[in-house]
Tab-separated table of C-alpha atoms in Angstrom:
chain	number	residue	atom	x	y	z
A	1	UNK	CA	102.650	-56.746	-23.317
A	2	UNK	CA	105.325	-57.817	-25.811
A	3	UNK	CA	105.051	-61.323	-27.136
A	4	UNK	CA	107.793	-62.903	-29.329
A	5	UNK	CA	107.004	-65.955	-31.386
A	6	UNK	CA	109.411	-68.460	-32.937
A	7	UNK	CA	112.510	-65.673	-33.586
A	8	UNK	CA	114.923	-67.055	-35.579
A	9	UNK	CA	118.336	-64.902	-36.460
A	10	UNK	CA	121.504	-66.262	-38.322
A	11	UNK	CA	124.461	-64.072	-39.085
A	12	UNK	CA	125.928	-65.933	-42.391
A	13	UNK	CA	126.040	-69.526	-41.298
A	14	UNK	CA	125.858	-69.169	-37.486
A	15	UNK	CA	122.621	-69.640	-36.445
A	16	UNK	CA	122.275	-67.520	-33.125
A	17	UNK	CA	118.455	-67.536	-32.376
A	18	UNK	CA	116.698	-70.830	-32.915
A	19	UNK	CA	113.080	-70.357	-32.527
A	20	UNK	CA	112.338	-68.414	-29.481
A	21	UNK	CA	108.995	-67.600	-28.107
A	22	UNK	CA	107.903	-65.845	-24.586
A	23	UNK	CA	105.346	-63.264	-22.962
A	24	UNK	CA	106.562	-60.145	-21.068
A	25	UNK	CA	104.178	-58.845	-19.151
A	26	UNK	CA	103.688	-54.949	-17.888
A	27	UNK	CA	104.540	-53.823	-14.406
A	28	UNK	CA	107.322	-56.945	-13.646
A	29	UNK	CA	110.534	-57.166	-14.260
A	30	UNK	CA	111.368	-59.242	-17.042
A	31	UNK	CA	114.714	-60.870	-17.335
A	32	UNK	CA	116.608	-62.301	-20.403
A	33	UNK	CA	119.744	-64.377	-18.845
A	34	UNK	CA	122.395	-66.493	-20.558
A	35	UNK	CA	126.040	-67.001	-21.149
A	36	UNK	CA	128.017	-64.984	-23.366
A	37	UNK	CA	127.080	-65.998	-26.997
A	38	UNK	CA	123.801	-67.364	-25.933
A	39	UNK	CA	121.737	-64.689	-28.015
A	40	UNK	CA	120.294	-62.454	-25.789
A	41	UNK	CA	121.242	-58.952	-27.036
A	42	UNK	CA	120.355	-60.478	-30.459
A	43	UNK	CA	117.210	-61.473	-29.199
A	44	UNK	CA	116.694	-57.758	-27.834
A	45	UNK	CA	117.858	-56.210	-30.860
A	46	UNK	CA	115.179	-58.127	-32.774
A	47	UNK	CA	112.665	-56.977	-30.615
A	48	UNK	CA	113.137	-53.535	-31.195
A	49	UNK	CA	113.973	-53.333	-34.877
A	50	UNK	CA	117.918	-52.944	-34.795
A	51	UNK	CA	117.877	-56.568	-36.229
A	52	UNK	CA	115.422	-57.961	-38.678
A	53	UNK	CA	114.422	-61.514	-37.668
A	54	UNK	CA	114.433	-64.074	-40.380
A	55	UNK	CA	111.277	-65.629	-39.037
A	56	UNK	CA	108.942	-65.174	-36.332
A	57	UNK	CA	106.935	-62.045	-34.790
A	58	UNK	CA	107.602	-59.392	-32.220
A	59	UNK	CA	103.943	-58.351	-31.009
A	60	UNK	CA	103.407	-54.932	-29.073
A	61	UNK	CA	100.201	-55.011	-27.258
A	62	UNK	CA	98.971	-57.006	-30.942
A	63	UNK	CA	101.236	-54.963	-33.059
A	64	UNK	CA	103.409	-57.051	-34.991
A	65	UNK	CA	106.645	-54.925	-35.225
A	66	UNK	CA	108.204	-57.031	-38.158
A	67	UNK	CA	105.014	-56.039	-40.191
A	68	UNK	CA	104.901	-52.629	-39.922
A	69	UNK	CA	106.044	-50.067	-42.231
A	70	UNK	CA	108.437	-47.110	-41.275
A	71	UNK	CA	106.087	-44.800	-40.004
A	72	UNK	CA	104.278	-47.433	-37.944
A	73	UNK	CA	107.565	-48.462	-36.387
A	74	UNK	CA	108.507	-45.143	-35.603
A	75	UNK	CA	105.024	-44.493	-33.629
A	76	UNK	CA	105.706	-47.570	-31.746
A	77	UNK	CA	109.437	-46.520	-31.025
A	78	UNK	CA	108.090	-43.345	-29.721
A	79	UNK	CA	106.732	-45.528	-27.114
A	80	UNK	CA	110.127	-47.306	-26.253
A	81	UNK	CA	112.796	-46.326	-23.983
A	82	UNK	CA	116.214	-47.926	-23.877
A	83	UNK	CA	118.838	-48.021	-21.681
A	84	UNK	CA	121.950	-49.210	-23.532
A	85	UNK	CA	125.055	-51.003	-22.089
A	86	UNK	CA	127.264	-48.047	-22.585
A	87	UNK	CA	124.503	-45.391	-21.872
A	88	UNK	CA	124.658	-43.933	-25.372
A	89	UNK	CA	124.314	-40.764	-24.059
A	90	UNK	CA	124.875	-38.227	-27.042
A	91	UNK	CA	128.568	-36.369	-26.172
A	92	UNK	CA	128.051	-33.177	-27.530
A	93	UNK	CA	124.993	-32.563	-25.486
A	94	UNK	CA	124.744	-31.735	-21.386
A	95	UNK	CA	122.383	-34.269	-19.235
A	96	UNK	CA	119.776	-31.749	-19.437
A	97	UNK	CA	119.950	-31.622	-23.530
A	98	UNK	CA	120.216	-35.498	-23.489
A	99	UNK	CA	117.175	-35.952	-21.774
A	100	UNK	CA	115.458	-32.823	-23.469
A	101	UNK	CA	116.325	-34.429	-26.542
A	102	UNK	CA	112.990	-36.621	-27.379
A	103	UNK	CA	110.756	-33.852	-26.008
A	104	UNK	CA	112.367	-31.477	-28.411
A	105	UNK	CA	111.932	-34.028	-31.055
A	106	UNK	CA	108.574	-35.040	-30.620
A	107	UNK	CA	106.678	-32.735	-28.410
A	108	UNK	CA	105.248	-29.282	-28.425
A	109	UNK	CA	105.826	-28.595	-24.973
A	110	UNK	CA	107.141	-25.027	-23.992
A	111	UNK	CA	110.482	-24.830	-22.879
A	112	UNK	CA	109.550	-24.522	-19.227
A	113	UNK	CA	107.339	-27.611	-19.350
A	114	UNK	CA	110.060	-29.389	-20.700
A	115	UNK	CA	112.618	-28.073	-18.316
A	116	UNK	CA	109.960	-29.234	-15.920
A	117	UNK	CA	109.981	-32.844	-17.043
A	118	UNK	CA	113.907	-33.112	-17.237
A	119	UNK	CA	114.208	-31.929	-13.760
A	120	UNK	CA	111.488	-34.749	-12.656
A	121	UNK	CA	113.338	-37.257	-14.580
A	122	UNK	CA	116.751	-36.304	-12.762
A	123	UNK	CA	114.983	-36.202	-9.411
A	124	UNK	CA	113.867	-39.599	-10.110
A	125	UNK	CA	117.201	-40.990	-10.834
A	126	UNK	CA	118.586	-38.881	-7.966
A	127	UNK	CA	120.790	-36.648	-10.326
A	128	UNK	CA	118.986	-33.388	-9.281
A	129	UNK	CA	121.149	-30.265	-10.185
A	130	UNK	CA	123.479	-32.247	-12.742
A	131	UNK	CA	121.811	-30.804	-15.695
A	132	UNK	CA	124.486	-28.854	-17.076
A	133	UNK	CA	127.434	-31.419	-17.091
A	134	UNK	CA	128.717	-33.159	-19.976
A	135	UNK	CA	128.552	-37.432	-20.234
A	136	UNK	CA	132.493	-37.085	-19.904
A	137	UNK	CA	132.040	-35.306	-16.760
A	138	UNK	CA	129.795	-38.516	-15.372
A	139	UNK	CA	130.962	-41.677	-13.403
A	140	UNK	CA	129.403	-45.074	-15.130
A	141	UNK	CA	126.664	-45.122	-12.673
A	142	UNK	CA	125.328	-41.619	-13.243
A	143	UNK	CA	125.908	-42.379	-16.915
A	144	UNK	CA	123.468	-45.281	-16.539
A	145	UNK	CA	121.273	-43.168	-14.268
A	146	UNK	CA	120.952	-40.048	-17.234
A	147	UNK	CA	120.241	-43.179	-19.542
A	148	UNK	CA	117.365	-44.374	-17.535
A	149	UNK	CA	116.014	-40.317	-17.211
A	150	UNK	CA	116.312	-40.212	-21.231
A	151	UNK	CA	114.695	-43.472	-21.448
A	152	UNK	CA	111.406	-42.628	-19.339
A	153	UNK	CA	111.238	-38.646	-20.497
A	154	UNK	CA	108.693	-39.415	-23.160
A	155	UNK	CA	106.816	-41.930	-20.261
A	156	UNK	CA	107.382	-45.085	-22.330
A	157	UNK	CA	105.308	-47.777	-22.695
A	158	UNK	CA	107.985	-50.399	-22.939
A	159	UNK	CA	111.273	-49.816	-21.421
A	160	UNK	CA	114.425	-52.479	-22.784
A	161	UNK	CA	117.484	-52.402	-20.575
A	162	UNK	CA	120.845	-53.936	-22.387
A	163	UNK	CA	123.139	-55.227	-19.753
A	164	UNK	CA	122.636	-52.394	-17.320
A	165	UNK	CA	124.972	-53.393	-14.368
A	166	UNK	CA	127.869	-53.816	-16.458
A	167	UNK	CA	130.991	-51.910	-15.235
A	168	UNK	CA	129.479	-51.158	-12.132
A	169	UNK	CA	130.265	-51.820	-8.623
A	170	UNK	CA	127.862	-54.135	-6.957
A	171	UNK	CA	126.432	-51.035	-4.625
A	172	UNK	CA	125.599	-49.025	-7.726
A	173	UNK	CA	124.453	-52.298	-9.547
A	174	UNK	CA	121.876	-52.421	-6.899
A	175	UNK	CA	120.717	-48.949	-7.006
A	176	UNK	CA	120.193	-49.176	-10.716
A	177	UNK	CA	118.162	-52.474	-10.529
A	178	UNK	CA	115.796	-51.160	-7.691
A	179	UNK	CA	115.536	-48.098	-10.012
A	180	UNK	CA	114.656	-50.084	-13.019
A	181	UNK	CA	112.073	-52.365	-10.764
A	182	UNK	CA	110.467	-49.063	-9.168
A	183	UNK	CA	109.956	-47.449	-12.443
A	184	UNK	CA	108.300	-50.537	-13.775
A	185	UNK	CA	105.874	-51.138	-11.064
A	186	UNK	CA	105.451	-47.416	-10.741
A	187	UNK	CA	104.328	-46.767	-14.478
A	188	UNK	CA	103.289	-50.290	-15.226
A	189	UNK	CA	105.939	-50.200	-18.147
A	190	UNK	CA	106.880	-53.662	-19.953
A	191	UNK	CA	110.273	-53.937	-18.864
A	192	UNK	CA	113.232	-56.292	-20.324
A	193	UNK	CA	116.377	-56.752	-19.005
A	194	UNK	CA	119.128	-58.338	-21.001
A	195	UNK	CA	121.885	-59.237	-18.149
A	196	UNK	CA	124.242	-61.937	-16.609
A	197	UNK	CA	124.306	-60.237	-13.241
A	198	UNK	CA	123.399	-62.752	-10.800
A	199	UNK	CA	122.523	-59.920	-8.137
A	200	UNK	CA	120.124	-58.730	-10.795
A	201	UNK	CA	118.536	-62.249	-11.309
A	202	UNK	CA	118.008	-63.010	-7.523
A	203	UNK	CA	117.045	-59.389	-6.753
A	204	UNK	CA	114.584	-57.965	-9.475
A	205	UNK	CA	113.500	-61.304	-11.561
A	206	UNK	CA	109.844	-61.548	-11.744
A	207	UNK	CA	110.113	-63.233	-14.881
A	208	UNK	CA	113.424	-65.086	-16.477
A	209	UNK	CA	113.799	-66.231	-19.451
A	210	UNK	CA	117.045	-68.401	-19.941
A	211	UNK	CA	118.602	-68.759	-23.254
A	212	UNK	CA	121.373	-71.132	-23.944
A	213	UNK	CA	122.952	-71.861	-27.639
A	214	UNK	CA	120.317	-69.718	-29.090
A	215	UNK	CA	116.828	-71.287	-27.436
A	216	UNK	CA	114.966	-70.963	-24.522
A	217	UNK	CA	116.063	-73.141	-21.845
A	218	UNK	CA	113.662	-72.464	-18.897
A	219	UNK	CA	111.577	-70.050	-17.819
A	220	UNK	CA	110.552	-68.835	-14.310
A	221	UNK	CA	110.687	-66.579	-11.599
A	222	UNK	CA	113.776	-65.490	-9.069
A	223	UNK	CA	112.161	-67.824	-6.486
A	224	UNK	CA	112.035	-70.957	-8.615
A	225	UNK	CA	115.435	-70.632	-10.303
A	226	UNK	CA	116.734	-71.763	-6.647
A	227	UNK	CA	115.067	-74.538	-6.926
A	228	UNK	CA	115.913	-75.572	-10.545
A	229	UNK	CA	117.755	-78.942	-11.318
A	230	UNK	CA	118.379	-78.091	-14.833
A	231	UNK	CA	122.649	-78.711	-15.264
A	232	UNK	CA	122.822	-75.896	-17.974
A	233	UNK	CA	120.643	-73.045	-15.931
A	234	UNK	CA	122.446	-74.495	-12.505
A	235	UNK	CA	126.054	-74.339	-14.090
A	236	UNK	CA	125.466	-70.666	-15.283
A	237	UNK	CA	123.624	-69.215	-12.194
A	238	UNK	CA	125.410	-70.887	-9.663
A	239	UNK	CA	128.583	-70.776	-11.269
A	240	UNK	CA	130.643	-68.915	-8.525
A	241	UNK	CA	131.286	-71.038	-5.182
A	242	UNK	CA	129.371	-68.295	-3.257
A	243	UNK	CA	126.031	-68.942	-5.329
A	244	UNK	CA	126.315	-72.515	-5.036
A	245	UNK	CA	126.819	-72.210	-1.287
A	246	UNK	CA	123.810	-69.973	-1.061
A	247	UNK	CA	121.836	-72.449	-3.336
A	248	UNK	CA	122.725	-75.034	-0.886
A	249	UNK	CA	121.417	-73.071	2.046
A	250	UNK	CA	118.335	-72.066	0.451
Z	1	UNK	CA	132.251	-55.021	-53.652
Z	2	UNK	CA	132.060	-51.231	-54.874
Z	3	UNK	CA	128.760	-51.683	-56.520
Z	4	UNK	CA	127.244	-52.615	-53.115
Z	5	UNK	CA	129.301	-49.860	-51.648
Z	6	UNK	CA	128.104	-47.330	-53.811
Z	7	UNK	CA	124.479	-49.060	-53.683
Z	8	UNK	CA	124.570	-48.563	-50.032
Z	9	UNK	CA	125.765	-45.022	-50.260
Z	10	UNK	CA	122.620	-44.399	-52.311
Z	11	UNK	CA	120.303	-45.739	-50.264
Z	12	UNK	CA	121.886	-44.032	-47.238
Z	13	UNK	CA	121.224	-40.483	-49.254
Z	14	UNK	CA	117.699	-41.748	-49.752
Z	15	UNK	CA	117.291	-41.973	-45.900
Z	16	UNK	CA	119.089	-38.853	-45.400
Z	17	UNK	CA	116.628	-36.547	-47.758
Z	18	UNK	CA	113.676	-38.011	-45.984
Z	19	UNK	CA	111.439	-35.156	-44.480
Z	20	UNK	CA	112.907	-33.952	-41.267
Z	21	UNK	CA	111.026	-34.720	-38.090
Z	22	UNK	CA	111.431	-30.833	-36.804
Z	23	UNK	CA	112.718	-28.368	-39.127
Z	24	UNK	CA	113.759	-26.007	-36.195
Z	25	UNK	CA	116.209	-28.669	-34.536
Z	26	UNK	CA	117.621	-29.087	-37.905
Z	27	UNK	CA	118.246	-25.728	-38.813
Z	28	UNK	CA	119.900	-25.319	-35.334
Z	29	UNK	CA	122.154	-28.265	-36.620
Z	30	UNK	CA	122.635	-26.877	-40.220
Z	31	UNK	CA	124.083	-23.686	-38.613
Z	32	UNK	CA	126.033	-25.451	-36.208
Z	33	UNK	CA	127.539	-27.014	-39.233
Z	34	UNK	CA	128.146	-24.341	-41.261
Z	35	UNK	CA	129.904	-22.488	-38.238
Z	36	UNK	CA	132.051	-25.623	-38.331
Z	37	UNK	CA	132.706	-26.036	-41.858
Z	38	UNK	CA	132.707	-22.469	-43.328
Z	39	UNK	CA	133.899	-20.302	-40.318
Z	40	UNK	CA	135.881	-23.016	-39.083
Z	41	UNK	CA	138.084	-23.583	-42.118
Z	42	UNK	CA	138.457	-20.257	-42.896
Z	43	UNK	CA	141.751	-19.749	-41.611
Z	44	UNK	CA	143.208	-22.718	-43.219
Z	45	UNK	CA	141.607	-21.784	-46.615
Z	46	UNK	CA	143.177	-18.330	-46.421
Z	47	UNK	CA	146.749	-19.187	-46.007
Z	48	UNK	CA	146.977	-22.140	-48.334
Z	49	UNK	CA	145.103	-19.587	-51.210
Z	50	UNK	CA	147.206	-16.922	-50.500
Z	51	UNK	CA	150.636	-18.856	-50.573
Z	52	UNK	CA	149.359	-20.714	-53.458
Z	53	UNK	CA	148.533	-17.607	-55.627
Z	54	UNK	CA	152.053	-16.326	-54.645
Z	55	UNK	CA	154.077	-19.229	-55.747
Z	56	UNK	CA	152.002	-19.788	-58.849
Z	57	UNK	CA	152.620	-16.181	-59.971
Z	58	UNK	CA	156.510	-16.778	-59.228
Z	59	UNK	CA	156.468	-19.943	-61.067
Z	60	UNK	CA	154.488	-18.556	-64.399
Z	61	UNK	CA	157.045	-15.737	-64.217
Z	62	UNK	CA	159.801	-18.138	-64.165
Z	63	UNK	CA	158.739	-20.021	-67.170
Z	64	UNK	CA	158.032	-16.997	-69.185
Z	65	UNK	CA	161.246	-16.020	-70.251
Z	66	UNK	CA	160.264	-14.940	-73.610
Z	67	UNK	CA	160.612	-11.218	-74.625
Z	68	UNK	CA	157.449	-11.715	-77.089
Z	69	UNK	CA	155.131	-12.645	-74.292
Z	70	UNK	CA	153.851	-9.643	-72.090
Z	71	UNK	CA	154.181	-9.571	-68.168
Z	72	UNK	CA	150.374	-8.964	-68.232
Z	73	UNK	CA	150.084	-12.705	-68.850
Z	74	UNK	CA	151.338	-13.760	-65.604
Z	75	UNK	CA	148.341	-12.066	-64.161
Z	76	UNK	CA	145.779	-13.849	-66.622
Z	77	UNK	CA	147.448	-16.944	-66.030
Z	78	UNK	CA	147.166	-16.448	-62.362
Z	79	UNK	CA	143.581	-15.501	-62.623
Z	80	UNK	CA	141.993	-18.168	-64.411
Z	81	UNK	CA	144.181	-21.024	-62.778
Z	82	UNK	CA	143.413	-19.912	-59.561
Z	83	UNK	CA	139.598	-19.912	-60.512
Z	84	UNK	CA	139.134	-22.787	-62.520
Z	85	UNK	CA	141.286	-25.491	-60.810
Z	86	UNK	CA	143.279	-24.145	-57.980
Z	87	UNK	CA	140.556	-22.748	-55.723
Z	88	UNK	CA	138.068	-25.160	-56.078
Z	89	UNK	CA	140.233	-28.444	-56.220
Z	90	UNK	CA	142.893	-27.543	-53.748
Z	91	UNK	CA	140.276	-26.260	-51.165
Z	92	UNK	CA	138.427	-29.186	-51.406
Z	93	UNK	CA	141.086	-31.583	-51.183
Z	94	UNK	CA	142.385	-29.959	-48.075
Z	95	UNK	CA	138.692	-29.520	-46.531
Z	96	UNK	CA	138.302	-33.352	-47.424
Z	97	UNK	CA	141.142	-33.899	-44.734
Z	98	UNK	CA	139.973	-31.578	-42.559
Z	99	UNK	CA	136.194	-31.856	-42.216
Z	100	UNK	CA	135.998	-35.247	-43.780
Z	101	UNK	CA	138.099	-37.124	-41.525
Z	102	UNK	CA	136.089	-35.035	-38.730
Z	103	UNK	CA	132.632	-36.293	-39.949
Z	104	UNK	CA	133.703	-39.614	-40.507
Z	105	UNK	CA	135.186	-39.830	-36.788
Z	106	UNK	CA	132.096	-38.277	-35.368
Z	107	UNK	CA	129.841	-40.141	-37.152
Z	108	UNK	CA	131.842	-43.347	-36.579
Z	109	UNK	CA	132.204	-43.006	-32.954
Z	110	UNK	CA	128.476	-42.374	-32.582
Z	111	UNK	CA	127.992	-45.601	-34.520
Z	112	UNK	CA	130.444	-48.004	-32.138
Z	113	UNK	CA	129.080	-46.311	-28.952
Z	114	UNK	CA	125.575	-47.002	-30.018
Z	115	UNK	CA	124.483	-43.461	-29.653
Z	116	UNK	CA	122.892	-43.957	-33.485
Z	117	UNK	CA	121.139	-46.925	-32.203
Z	118	UNK	CA	119.587	-44.612	-29.587
Z	119	UNK	CA	118.487	-42.201	-32.290
Z	120	UNK	CA	116.925	-44.724	-34.213
Z	121	UNK	CA	115.193	-46.295	-30.761
Z	122	UNK	CA	113.747	-42.872	-30.254
Z	123	UNK	CA	112.127	-43.120	-33.671
Z	124	UNK	CA	114.512	-40.432	-35.473
Z	125	UNK	CA	115.910	-40.650	-38.563
Z	126	UNK	CA	119.510	-41.063	-37.959
Z	127	UNK	CA	120.668	-40.448	-41.397
Z	128	UNK	CA	118.647	-36.894	-41.740
Z	129	UNK	CA	119.376	-36.170	-38.030
Z	130	UNK	CA	123.018	-36.710	-38.717
Z	131	UNK	CA	124.213	-36.206	-42.079
Z	132	UNK	CA	121.350	-34.132	-43.668
Z	133	UNK	CA	122.678	-30.703	-41.972
Z	134	UNK	CA	126.138	-31.486	-42.996
Z	135	UNK	CA	125.407	-31.846	-46.373
Z	136	UNK	CA	123.516	-28.774	-46.510
Z	137	UNK	CA	126.000	-27.051	-44.801
Z	138	UNK	CA	128.537	-28.098	-47.034
Z	139	UNK	CA	126.805	-27.395	-50.409
Z	140	UNK	CA	126.254	-23.971	-49.221
Z	141	UNK	CA	129.996	-23.020	-47.526
Z	142	UNK	CA	132.166	-24.885	-49.822
Z	143	UNK	CA	131.099	-22.330	-52.564
Z	144	UNK	CA	131.542	-19.370	-50.117
Z	145	UNK	CA	134.990	-20.723	-49.373
Z	146	UNK	CA	135.950	-21.318	-52.748
Z	147	UNK	CA	134.935	-17.561	-53.783
Z	148	UNK	CA	137.133	-16.286	-50.563
Z	149	UNK	CA	139.805	-18.805	-51.849
Z	150	UNK	CA	139.934	-17.199	-55.440
Z	151	UNK	CA	140.269	-13.641	-54.179
Z	152	UNK	CA	142.904	-14.421	-51.953
Z	153	UNK	CA	144.727	-16.305	-54.628
Z	154	UNK	CA	144.405	-13.680	-56.946
Z	155	UNK	CA	145.824	-11.177	-54.183
Z	156	UNK	CA	148.717	-13.848	-52.826
Z	157	UNK	CA	149.583	-13.854	-56.706
Z	158	UNK	CA	149.782	-9.641	-56.591
Z	159	UNK	CA	151.799	-9.926	-53.533
Z	160	UNK	CA	154.235	-12.316	-54.442
Z	161	UNK	CA	154.734	-11.205	-57.930
Z	162	UNK	CA	155.485	-7.515	-56.666
Z	163	UNK	CA	157.354	-7.936	-53.628
Z	164	UNK	CA	159.799	-10.373	-55.455
Z	165	UNK	CA	159.564	-8.047	-58.589
Z	166	UNK	CA	158.535	-10.539	-61.249
Z	167	UNK	CA	155.809	-8.471	-62.195
Z	168	UNK	CA	154.965	-4.915	-61.788
Z	169	UNK	CA	151.487	-4.078	-59.899
Z	170	UNK	CA	150.105	-2.243	-63.377
Z	171	UNK	CA	151.108	-5.235	-65.215
Z	172	UNK	CA	149.474	-7.955	-62.839
Z	173	UNK	CA	146.491	-5.824	-62.574
Z	174	UNK	CA	145.968	-5.318	-66.177
Z	175	UNK	CA	146.610	-9.206	-66.708
Z	176	UNK	CA	143.914	-9.909	-64.350
Z	177	UNK	CA	141.378	-7.437	-65.627
Z	178	UNK	CA	141.937	-8.319	-69.287
Z	179	UNK	CA	139.826	-10.768	-71.018
Z	180	UNK	CA	138.080	-12.038	-67.891
Z	181	UNK	CA	135.295	-14.630	-68.706
Z	182	UNK	CA	132.631	-14.681	-65.630
Z	183	UNK	CA	131.502	-18.215	-67.051
Z	184	UNK	CA	134.887	-19.585	-65.554
Z	185	UNK	CA	133.354	-18.338	-62.068
Z	186	UNK	CA	130.284	-20.123	-62.573
Z	187	UNK	CA	132.431	-23.480	-63.563
Z	188	UNK	CA	134.166	-22.873	-60.077
Z	189	UNK	CA	131.229	-22.664	-58.422
Z	190	UNK	CA	129.547	-25.750	-59.896
Z	191	UNK	CA	132.632	-27.798	-58.999
Z	192	UNK	CA	132.445	-26.185	-55.115
Z	193	UNK	CA	128.638	-27.410	-54.954
Z	194	UNK	CA	129.514	-30.722	-56.094
Z	195	UNK	CA	132.878	-31.197	-54.053
Z	196	UNK	CA	130.961	-29.777	-50.980
Z	197	UNK	CA	128.614	-32.513	-51.533
Z	198	UNK	CA	131.335	-35.141	-51.493
Z	199	UNK	CA	133.093	-33.589	-48.920
Z	200	UNK	CA	130.508	-34.275	-46.470
Z	201	UNK	CA	128.553	-37.256	-47.916
Z	202	UNK	CA	131.090	-39.630	-48.687
Z	203	UNK	CA	132.658	-39.593	-44.853
Z	204	UNK	CA	129.151	-39.786	-43.609
Z	205	UNK	CA	128.742	-43.028	-45.326
Z	206	UNK	CA	132.102	-44.009	-44.373
Z	207	UNK	CA	131.523	-43.248	-40.525
Z	208	UNK	CA	127.559	-44.703	-40.638
Z	209	UNK	CA	128.912	-48.081	-41.277
Z	210	UNK	CA	131.604	-48.596	-39.016
Z	211	UNK	CA	131.601	-51.542	-37.353
Z	212	UNK	CA	134.042	-52.275	-34.297
Z	213	UNK	CA	135.904	-49.951	-32.219
Z	214	UNK	CA	138.637	-46.824	-32.348
Z	215	UNK	CA	140.691	-49.060	-34.830
Z	216	UNK	CA	137.504	-49.013	-37.469
Z	217	UNK	CA	136.530	-45.596	-36.632
Z	218	UNK	CA	140.341	-44.424	-37.572
Z	219	UNK	CA	140.257	-46.772	-40.973
Z	220	UNK	CA	137.139	-45.373	-41.649
Z	221	UNK	CA	138.781	-41.995	-41.162
Z	222	UNK	CA	141.556	-42.480	-43.567
Z	223	UNK	CA	139.340	-44.600	-46.136
Z	224	UNK	CA	136.746	-41.614	-46.138
Z	225	UNK	CA	139.586	-39.026	-47.264
Z	226	UNK	CA	140.954	-40.867	-49.652
Z	227	UNK	CA	137.662	-42.139	-51.604
Z	228	UNK	CA	136.864	-38.128	-51.170
Z	229	UNK	CA	139.872	-36.947	-52.680
Z	230	UNK	CA	139.551	-39.451	-55.510
Z	231	UNK	CA	135.949	-38.702	-56.133
Z	232	UNK	CA	136.825	-34.743	-55.806
Z	233	UNK	CA	139.346	-35.247	-58.707
Z	234	UNK	CA	137.250	-37.426	-60.877
Z	235	UNK	CA	134.191	-34.728	-60.743
Z	236	UNK	CA	136.808	-32.039	-61.238
Z	237	UNK	CA	137.653	-33.808	-64.872
Z	238	UNK	CA	134.367	-34.401	-65.549
Z	239	UNK	CA	132.841	-30.937	-64.902
Z	240	UNK	CA	135.620	-29.759	-66.714
Z	241	UNK	CA	135.140	-31.577	-69.459
Z	242	UNK	CA	130.951	-30.998	-69.637
Z	243	UNK	CA	131.326	-27.210	-68.887
Z	244	UNK	CA	134.456	-26.241	-70.742
């Protein structure tokens, strides 16, 4: 479980996060949603230590990440898998080398054991046989799937996904969403997805935290979100005519 | 502002020289970088050194018009100029352009495409993994390139001088072998070592802290070459002052 308490973060005079707290349980897909500039990516980066919050704590199963020294942080980071918005695959490495990279760095497994793990991860994301391709040879959806394969290579306890659907067609988006949900449930990972994709919200949002102007405005599940009468949330989730019509029907 | 940059540069170097997670992987990266910096630059350094040596001989011969000065002096001047100044400094400036911009662009692109963030999230010391192999390759391969450059520059002087008739082969060879002080090679290698460090670490710093996109990566690359060249020239002066 990850628990954040009273997170504050500013860039110069711009206060991006204004005291956000929340709990993210394992085995369920936790979504952080909000409009552009609402602070969701900043919150994610504070949680994984790429930004340092001015105030507040981020606890990984009781271990406060903000209070740990570098070595202790590295130990927690070995338990984290992350899917980046742009996939962040290493350009100079093949798909196989990308997925094998954390295994090479942190395990003493033999090459065949590592290769088995790579093939298992690739199979898990339906990319069998793509081992020798370079990231430049992959489509956007394939890159995301390789990103997921690399993220799960070390059997992470915590999985973070930053805008996993950005730049993808609706069908591929659903494939990625379902993959994230399956992995979360199968391995009981604490998964946090930052998104503004409404299909993801309605499809896999077991727990949703809605950010607005740097504050937590609402939290609940995808079933509850349709019934809410909070104007800011409705303006965001049901912005399109189609979604509005769907809500009215619901 | 410059003090801030220098401070960040020192902090980056401190992070770079932390104990590697796995030496085996770092060794592989070091050899790759040695190949890129050393073998990859051999052709360019060879061509430049040979021509500079040849041109130097012709220019020295042009300026030595007095009958009281023996022509053997052409070889001596060319030898000392090549060893002490031209080979280390010109090679370093050329390498700053070729390797420095490549290092800065590579690391800068990794920064803007979140590849460095990905390394950090995995628990890997990104400065160590990305920069340490480059610095180690730089401080080992640049001196090797400078030694090759010295030899080719003196050989180029021989070819240029004898082919043009500015100096006879015997006079040139007598010139380069008379009063040779091996200490000049030590000075040159110290310069090469320092320049190798600058050529790799300064562009790595510029690339590592890039913010933005393609334009900023290109700007960082240009800045890396400019700062490297100025640093090389400043260190050239300091080392020469201290050692000669």
